[in-house]
Short mmCIF file of C-alpha atoms and ligand atoms in Angstrom, two decimals:
data_model
loop_
_atom_site.label_atom_id
_atom_site.label_comp_id
_atom_site.label_asym_id
_atom_site.label_seq_id
_atom_site.Cartn_x
_atom_site.Cartn_y
_atom_site.Cartn_z
CA UNK A 1 -7.36 16.58 -30.83
CA UNK A 2 -5.66 15.49 -33.97
CA UNK A 3 -5.45 11.92 -35.19
CA UNK A 4 -3.63 9.38 -33.08
CA UNK A 5 0.14 9.66 -33.39
CA UNK A 6 2.16 6.68 -34.53
CA UNK A 7 4.55 6.84 -31.55
CA UNK A 8 4.14 7.95 -27.95
CA UNK A 9 7.40 8.62 -26.17
CA UNK A 10 7.05 8.47 -22.38
CA UNK A 11 9.72 10.09 -20.21
CA UNK A 12 9.55 10.34 -16.40
CA UNK A 13 11.06 13.56 -15.11
CA UNK A 14 12.23 14.17 -11.55
CA UNK A 15 14.50 17.21 -11.28
CA UNK A 16 16.02 17.02 -14.75
CA UNK A 17 16.14 20.76 -15.53
CA UNK A 18 19.64 20.54 -16.97
CA UNK A 19 18.73 17.68 -19.32
CA UNK A 20 15.32 18.59 -20.71
CA UNK A 21 16.29 20.91 -23.56
CA UNK A 22 18.87 18.51 -24.95
CA UNK A 23 16.62 15.52 -24.34
CA UNK A 24 13.84 17.12 -26.37
CA UNK A 25 16.25 18.03 -29.17
CA UNK A 26 17.58 14.49 -29.38
CA UNK A 27 14.13 12.89 -29.33
CA UNK A 28 13.03 15.27 -32.06
CA UNK A 29 16.11 14.57 -34.17
CA UNK A 30 15.70 10.81 -33.81
CA UNK A 31 11.99 10.73 -34.65
CA UNK A 32 11.75 13.42 -37.29
CA UNK A 33 14.24 11.32 -39.25
CA UNK A 34 11.62 8.58 -39.51
CA UNK A 35 8.97 10.89 -40.90
CA UNK A 36 5.99 9.57 -38.93
CA UNK A 37 3.83 11.31 -36.35
CA UNK A 38 4.77 11.20 -32.67
CA UNK A 39 4.00 12.72 -29.29
CA UNK A 40 6.27 13.17 -26.29
CA UNK A 41 4.70 12.72 -22.87
CA UNK A 42 6.75 14.23 -20.07
CA UNK A 43 5.59 13.08 -16.66
CA UNK A 44 6.71 15.50 -13.99
CA UNK A 45 7.12 13.39 -10.88
CA UNK A 46 7.09 16.22 -8.35
CA UNK A 47 10.19 18.10 -9.56
CA UNK A 48 11.33 21.03 -7.47
CA UNK A 49 14.08 22.45 -9.68
CA UNK A 50 12.20 24.36 -12.38
CA UNK A 51 11.74 21.33 -14.65
CA UNK A 52 8.02 22.09 -14.77
CA UNK A 53 8.51 25.59 -16.23
CA UNK A 54 11.01 24.26 -18.74
CA UNK A 55 8.65 21.54 -19.87
CA UNK A 56 5.82 24.00 -20.32
CA UNK A 57 8.09 26.30 -22.33
CA UNK A 58 9.01 23.44 -24.63
CA UNK A 59 5.39 22.35 -24.92
CA UNK A 60 4.25 25.89 -25.82
CA UNK A 61 6.50 25.78 -28.85
CA UNK A 62 5.85 22.22 -29.98
CA UNK A 63 2.27 20.96 -29.99
CA UNK A 64 3.48 17.33 -29.97
CA UNK A 65 4.55 17.66 -26.34
CA UNK A 66 2.31 16.80 -23.41
CA UNK A 67 3.05 17.49 -19.79
CA UNK A 68 1.48 15.54 -16.93
CA UNK A 69 2.40 16.88 -13.52
CA UNK A 70 1.93 14.88 -10.35
CA UNK A 71 0.82 16.42 -7.08
CA UNK A 72 4.01 15.09 -5.46
CA UNK A 73 6.81 12.61 -6.10
CA UNK A 74 5.29 9.18 -6.69
CA UNK A 75 8.38 7.40 -7.96
CA UNK A 76 9.84 6.44 -11.29
CA UNK A 77 7.72 3.35 -11.97
CA UNK A 78 4.49 5.17 -11.25
CA UNK A 79 5.53 8.08 -13.47
CA UNK A 80 6.16 5.68 -16.34
CA UNK A 81 2.75 4.12 -15.68
CA UNK A 82 0.99 7.47 -15.94
CA UNK A 83 2.72 8.13 -19.24
CA UNK A 84 1.47 4.83 -20.63
CA UNK A 85 -2.05 5.60 -19.32
CA UNK A 86 -2.19 8.83 -21.33
CA UNK A 87 -0.29 7.63 -24.41
CA UNK A 88 -2.30 7.42 -27.64
CA UNK A 89 0.30 6.07 -30.03
CA UNK A 90 0.27 2.80 -31.98
CA UNK A 91 3.54 2.07 -30.21
CA UNK A 92 4.75 3.41 -26.86
CA UNK A 93 8.42 3.96 -26.05
CA UNK A 94 9.63 4.31 -22.45
CA UNK A 95 12.85 6.28 -22.08
CA UNK A 96 14.67 8.08 -19.25
CA UNK A 97 14.95 11.86 -19.49
CA UNK A 98 18.60 11.99 -18.37
CA UNK A 99 19.94 10.81 -21.75
CA UNK A 100 21.33 7.60 -20.28
CA UNK A 101 19.07 5.88 -22.77
CA UNK A 102 20.17 7.56 -26.01
CA UNK A 103 17.14 8.69 -28.07
CA UNK A 104 19.15 7.78 -31.18
CA UNK A 105 18.48 4.10 -30.33
CA UNK A 106 14.71 4.59 -30.79
CA UNK A 107 14.72 4.10 -34.59
CA UNK A 108 16.27 0.67 -34.03
CA UNK A 109 13.49 -0.27 -31.61
CA UNK A 110 10.96 0.97 -34.15
CA UNK A 111 12.55 -1.07 -36.94
CA UNK A 112 12.07 -4.26 -34.89
CA UNK A 113 8.48 -3.32 -34.14
CA UNK A 114 7.87 -2.98 -37.86
CA UNK A 115 9.25 -6.48 -38.29
CA UNK A 116 6.34 -7.62 -36.13
CA UNK A 117 7.63 -7.67 -32.55
CA UNK A 118 5.28 -6.43 -29.82
CA UNK A 119 7.91 -5.60 -27.23
CA UNK A 120 11.41 -4.47 -28.16
CA UNK A 121 13.56 -3.94 -25.10
CA UNK A 122 16.96 -2.28 -25.12
CA UNK A 123 19.71 -4.44 -23.62
CA UNK A 124 22.62 -2.71 -21.91
CA UNK A 125 25.67 -4.16 -23.59
CA UNK A 126 27.85 -1.74 -21.65
CA UNK A 127 27.26 0.81 -18.88
CA UNK A 128 29.36 3.94 -18.93
CA UNK A 129 30.13 6.35 -16.16
CA UNK A 130 28.44 4.48 -13.33
CA UNK A 131 30.20 3.50 -10.14
CA UNK A 132 31.59 0.01 -9.67
CA UNK A 133 29.04 -0.53 -6.92
CA UNK A 134 26.10 0.42 -9.14
CA UNK A 135 27.28 -1.82 -11.97
CA UNK A 136 28.04 -4.70 -9.63
CA UNK A 137 24.75 -4.53 -7.73
CA UNK A 138 22.82 -4.19 -11.01
CA UNK A 139 24.55 -7.24 -12.43
CA UNK A 140 23.69 -9.38 -9.40
CA UNK A 141 20.16 -7.98 -9.26
CA UNK A 142 19.26 -8.75 -12.88
CA UNK A 143 20.63 -12.27 -12.66
CA UNK A 144 18.86 -12.99 -9.39
CA UNK A 145 15.56 -11.74 -10.75
CA UNK A 146 16.03 -13.79 -13.87
CA UNK A 147 16.64 -16.95 -11.84
CA UNK A 148 13.95 -16.78 -9.23
CA UNK A 149 11.01 -15.29 -11.10
CA UNK A 150 8.41 -17.34 -12.88
CA UNK A 151 8.49 -15.29 -16.07
CA UNK A 152 11.30 -14.65 -18.47
CA UNK A 153 12.66 -11.22 -17.59
CA UNK A 154 15.70 -10.58 -19.79
CA UNK A 155 18.90 -9.64 -17.96
CA UNK A 156 20.49 -6.16 -18.22
CA UNK A 157 17.39 -4.43 -19.51
CA UNK A 158 15.89 -1.37 -17.91
CA UNK A 159 12.60 0.25 -18.78
CA UNK A 160 13.96 1.58 -22.07
CA UNK A 161 11.72 -0.28 -24.49
CA UNK A 162 9.08 -0.06 -27.15
CA UNK A 163 5.72 -1.74 -26.75
CA UNK A 164 2.91 -2.19 -29.19
CA UNK A 165 -0.43 -0.56 -28.37
CA UNK A 166 -1.91 -3.94 -27.47
CA UNK A 167 0.79 -4.44 -24.83
CA UNK A 168 0.16 -0.93 -23.52
CA UNK A 169 -3.55 -1.77 -23.31
CA UNK A 170 -2.81 -4.75 -21.06
CA UNK A 171 -0.44 -2.67 -18.90
CA UNK A 172 -3.25 -0.16 -18.37
CA UNK A 173 -5.29 -2.95 -16.86
CA UNK A 174 -2.58 -3.96 -14.44
CA UNK A 175 -3.18 -1.58 -11.54
CA UNK A 176 -0.84 -3.10 -8.97
CA UNK A 177 0.79 -0.56 -6.68
CA UNK A 178 4.26 -2.02 -6.30
CA UNK A 179 5.30 -1.97 -9.88
CA UNK A 180 8.17 -3.54 -11.71
CA UNK A 181 7.31 -2.29 -15.18
CA UNK A 182 9.93 -4.25 -17.08
CA UNK A 183 8.69 -7.48 -15.50
CA UNK A 184 5.10 -6.53 -16.23
CA UNK A 185 5.79 -6.08 -19.94
CA UNK A 186 7.53 -9.47 -20.01
CA UNK A 187 4.53 -11.00 -18.27
CA UNK A 188 2.21 -9.86 -21.06
CA UNK A 189 3.92 -12.13 -23.56
CA UNK A 190 3.46 -11.84 -27.35
CA UNK A 191 6.56 -11.56 -29.50
CA UNK A 192 9.44 -9.95 -27.65
CA UNK A 193 13.00 -9.25 -28.67
CA UNK A 194 16.02 -7.16 -27.62
CA UNK A 195 18.33 -4.63 -29.21
CA UNK A 196 21.76 -3.96 -27.69
CA UNK A 197 22.96 -0.48 -26.84
CA UNK A 198 25.58 1.31 -24.78
CA UNK A 199 24.10 2.95 -21.69
CA UNK A 200 25.64 6.38 -21.49
CA UNK A 201 26.63 8.50 -18.56
CA UNK A 202 24.02 10.78 -17.04
CA UNK A 203 24.43 14.12 -18.84
CA UNK A 204 23.47 16.34 -15.93
CA UNK A 205 22.47 15.88 -12.27
CA UNK A 206 22.62 12.85 -10.05
CA UNK A 207 20.92 9.49 -9.92
CA UNK A 208 17.61 9.49 -8.07
CA UNK A 209 18.12 5.89 -7.05
CA UNK A 210 20.10 5.86 -3.80
CA UNK A 211 20.72 2.50 -2.12
CA UNK A 212 17.51 2.70 -0.08
CA UNK A 213 15.36 3.07 -3.18
CA UNK A 214 17.27 0.36 -5.01
CA UNK A 215 16.56 -2.10 -2.20
CA UNK A 216 12.86 -1.20 -2.17
CA UNK A 217 12.80 -1.59 -5.95
CA UNK A 218 14.48 -5.00 -5.75
CA UNK A 219 11.94 -6.15 -3.13
CA UNK A 220 9.09 -5.03 -5.37
CA UNK A 221 10.62 -6.90 -8.27
CA UNK A 222 11.00 -10.14 -6.31
CA UNK A 223 7.63 -10.08 -4.57
CA UNK A 224 5.81 -9.10 -7.77
CA UNK A 225 7.00 -12.06 -9.73
CA UNK A 226 8.09 -14.78 -7.35
CA UNK A 227 7.08 -16.78 -4.29
CA UNK A 228 10.58 -18.18 -4.00
CA UNK A 229 11.37 -16.36 -0.71
CA UNK A 230 8.28 -17.97 0.84
CA UNK A 231 9.04 -21.37 -0.59
CA UNK A 232 12.60 -21.61 0.69
CA UNK A 233 11.19 -21.62 4.23
CA UNK A 234 10.09 -25.22 3.85
CA UNK A 235 13.62 -26.25 2.87
CA UNK A 236 15.11 -24.29 5.76
CA UNK A 237 12.74 -25.96 8.20
CA UNK A 238 13.57 -29.42 6.84
CA UNK A 239 17.31 -28.76 7.09
CA UNK A 240 16.98 -27.51 10.66
CA UNK A 241 14.79 -30.45 11.66
CA UNK A 242 17.28 -32.97 10.29
CA UNK A 243 20.18 -31.07 11.89
CA UNK A 244 18.46 -31.08 15.27
CA UNK A 245 17.86 -34.83 15.06
CA UNK A 246 21.49 -35.49 14.22
CA UNK A 247 22.82 -33.12 16.86
CA UNK A 248 20.45 -34.66 19.41
CA UNK A 249 21.73 -38.13 18.60
CA UNK A 250 25.38 -37.10 18.74
CA UNK A 251 25.05 -35.22 22.01
CA UNK A 252 23.06 -37.91 23.78
CA UNK A 253 25.50 -40.61 22.76
CA UNK A 254 28.44 -38.45 23.87
CA UNK A 255 26.74 -37.86 27.20
CA UNK A 256 26.06 -41.54 27.68
CA UNK A 257 29.68 -42.32 26.96
CA UNK A 258 31.36 -39.43 28.75
CA UNK A 259 29.02 -38.43 31.49
CA UNK A 260 26.49 -35.72 32.36
CA UNK A 261 28.97 -32.87 32.19
CA UNK A 262 29.52 -33.17 28.51
CA UNK A 263 28.03 -30.29 26.45
CA UNK A 264 26.63 -28.62 29.49
CA UNK A 265 26.63 -24.86 29.90
CA UNK A 266 24.56 -22.01 28.61
CA UNK A 267 26.87 -20.63 25.96
CA UNK A 268 25.88 -23.14 23.28
CA UNK A 269 22.21 -22.74 24.12
CA UNK A 270 22.38 -18.96 23.88
CA UNK A 271 24.23 -18.99 20.58
CA UNK A 272 21.77 -21.44 19.06
CA UNK A 273 18.84 -19.48 20.38
CA UNK A 274 20.11 -16.25 18.85
CA UNK A 275 20.89 -17.94 15.57
CA UNK A 276 17.46 -19.50 15.27
CA UNK A 277 15.70 -16.32 16.38
CA UNK A 278 17.49 -14.39 13.68
CA UNK A 279 16.32 -16.94 11.10
CA UNK A 280 12.79 -16.61 12.36
CA UNK A 281 12.87 -12.84 12.34
CA UNK A 282 14.26 -12.87 8.83
CA UNK A 283 11.42 -15.02 7.61
CA UNK A 284 8.90 -12.91 9.47
CA UNK A 285 10.30 -9.99 7.51
CA UNK A 286 9.83 -11.96 4.29
CA UNK A 287 6.22 -12.79 5.15
CA UNK A 288 5.71 -9.18 6.19
CA UNK A 289 6.80 -7.99 2.77
CA UNK A 290 4.09 -10.02 1.10
CA UNK A 291 1.46 -9.14 3.70
CA UNK A 292 2.16 -5.40 3.45
CA UNK A 293 1.85 -5.55 -0.31
CA UNK A 294 -1.41 -7.45 -0.06
CA UNK A 295 -2.69 -4.73 2.26
CA UNK A 296 -1.58 -2.04 -0.16
CA UNK A 297 -3.41 -3.70 -3.01
CA UNK A 298 -6.59 -4.20 -0.99
CA UNK A 299 -6.76 -0.48 -0.14
CA UNK A 300 -6.69 0.14 -3.87
CA UNK A 301 -5.73 3.78 -3.69
CA UNK A 302 -5.18 5.58 -6.98
CA UNK A 303 -1.67 5.00 -8.29
CA UNK A 304 -0.98 8.70 -8.64
CA UNK A 305 -2.57 12.11 -8.33
CA UNK A 306 -2.32 14.49 -11.26
CA UNK A 307 -2.08 18.17 -10.37
CA UNK A 308 -2.15 19.60 -13.89
CA UNK A 309 -1.77 18.65 -17.51
CA UNK A 310 -0.80 20.49 -20.62
CA UNK A 311 -1.36 19.51 -24.23
CA UNK A 312 -3.96 16.82 -23.51
CA UNK A 313 -7.56 16.83 -24.63
CA UNK A 314 -10.32 17.16 -22.06
CA UNK A 315 -11.64 13.75 -22.97
CA UNK A 316 -8.27 12.21 -22.26
CA UNK A 317 -8.06 13.88 -18.90
CA UNK A 318 -11.62 12.93 -18.01
CA UNK A 319 -10.88 9.35 -18.84
CA UNK A 320 -8.31 9.06 -16.10
CA UNK A 321 -9.51 8.01 -12.69
CA UNK A 322 -7.42 10.30 -10.62
CA UNK A 323 -6.86 13.55 -12.37
CA UNK A 324 -7.79 17.08 -11.41
CA UNK A 325 -6.42 19.28 -14.15
CA UNK A 326 -5.86 22.92 -13.43
CA UNK A 327 -5.32 24.39 -16.86
CA UNK A 328 -8.20 22.61 -18.49
CA UNK A 329 -11.71 22.72 -17.05
CA UNK A 330 -11.63 20.94 -13.70
CA UNK A 331 -13.17 17.56 -14.25
CA UNK A 332 -15.84 16.82 -11.69
CA UNK A 333 -16.94 13.39 -12.64
CA UNK A 334 -13.51 12.02 -13.19
CA UNK A 335 -13.89 8.66 -11.55
CA UNK A 336 -14.91 7.07 -14.80
CA UNK A 337 -14.11 3.41 -15.02
CA UNK A 338 -11.31 2.80 -17.45
CA UNK A 339 -12.54 1.13 -20.56
CA UNK A 340 -11.57 -2.49 -20.31
CA UNK A 341 -9.69 -4.01 -23.14
CA UNK A 342 -10.22 -7.66 -23.79
CA UNK A 343 -7.04 -9.47 -24.54
CA UNK A 344 -7.39 -12.96 -25.82
CA UNK A 345 -5.59 -15.62 -23.90
CA UNK A 346 -4.56 -13.62 -20.88
CA UNK A 347 -6.43 -13.97 -17.63
CA UNK A 348 -6.00 -10.68 -15.78
N1 UDP B 1 12.65 9.51 -11.93
C1 UDP B 1 11.34 9.84 -11.59
N2 UDP B 1 10.95 9.76 -10.27
C2 UDP B 1 11.81 9.34 -9.29
C3 UDP B 1 13.13 8.98 -9.65
C4 UDP B 1 13.52 9.07 -10.97
O1 UDP B 1 10.55 10.21 -12.45
O2 UDP B 1 11.39 9.30 -8.13
C5 UDP B 1 13.07 9.59 -13.35
C6 UDP B 1 14.34 10.40 -13.59
O3 UDP B 1 14.06 11.76 -13.79
C7 UDP B 1 14.89 9.73 -14.85
C8 UDP B 1 14.44 8.28 -14.70
O4 UDP B 1 13.35 8.30 -13.79
O5 UDP B 1 14.33 10.27 -16.03
C9 UDP B 1 15.54 7.37 -14.19
O6 UDP B 1 16.04 7.85 -12.94
P1 UDP B 1 17.60 7.89 -12.61
O7 UDP B 1 18.34 8.36 -13.81
O8 UDP B 1 17.79 8.70 -11.38
O9 UDP B 1 17.92 6.37 -12.32
P2 UDP B 1 19.24 5.58 -12.77
O10 UDP B 1 19.38 5.80 -14.25
O11 UDP B 1 20.37 6.17 -12.01
O12 UDP B 1 18.97 4.16 -12.42
MG1 MG B 2 19.55 7.62 -15.10
#
């Protein structure tokens, strides 16, 4: 393997066949302009549309490309994580492969990094070509997360960002399964800043984030960085207790004044019962979300399974806990502990 590249570009790919060629061209154009070394890590997250063949074709021609192919679809956040795990650059840039994050913005992220920032995130000043519903739900989502989480996650930023190698080193130590990568990079700290850009329309294909996945993603984001949903239960219980006292007082005085018949009947009881049961079930769901995640973490399964790699050194592949590479020598003893990186001031 050659010397470490200056920049590692990490792009998750899930059925992006129609975008890959142009994506590669634009990344190349943006980075070659800077005149420093780079590598492009394409993480194939179980594509079924010929993306794999296309990536290999590109990588055959350009030795700066690396392809990491998962054994199945593990999801966007996990794909990004794998890219960071294998990245060797002094700075790592996360970018979508569908050209919604324009590669031409990368030099601006790099410029900020050179000014001394450790994380430079790209802020969506405008979103083009997305449905009203997507824009609306995203707006609410980012503001909610910002309000209820304990760390400062900037609003309207996706995963499109640059991070210094020391931030990437900390991320590699964070092996949680339900990942909210943008929150995790905020959590690390150091000097962070934003750069505004216009989020473009998807060039080809459709979004891989249907409503179901967006809800799951939002739940991961909230539970990863906040106990707020658990804490509001105490307020709810206080409100209900006070309400029941007041209602009790009112009803008993009315009955004393107007006789036994007043407020009799099952209808009120049934309505109240259903209302309170629905509250309780809702909060059981909330607790369940945290419990299920705790269970997931305690199983400590590997985050992803690599089926094959291309363009990576054997040492790199061997260093990963979970990989079985097909085009390099199969690695037998591949459950090597990751080297731990000490980071001053951050308890992990
Ligand atoms: N992606 C992935 N695995 C998935 C879903 C998406 O690797 O399960 C990739 C996808 O190929 C793209 C990026 O993650 O490069 C962002 O996905 P998408 O564009 O569908 O999300 P959106 O921009 O609509 O939020
Ligand atoms: Mg997209």
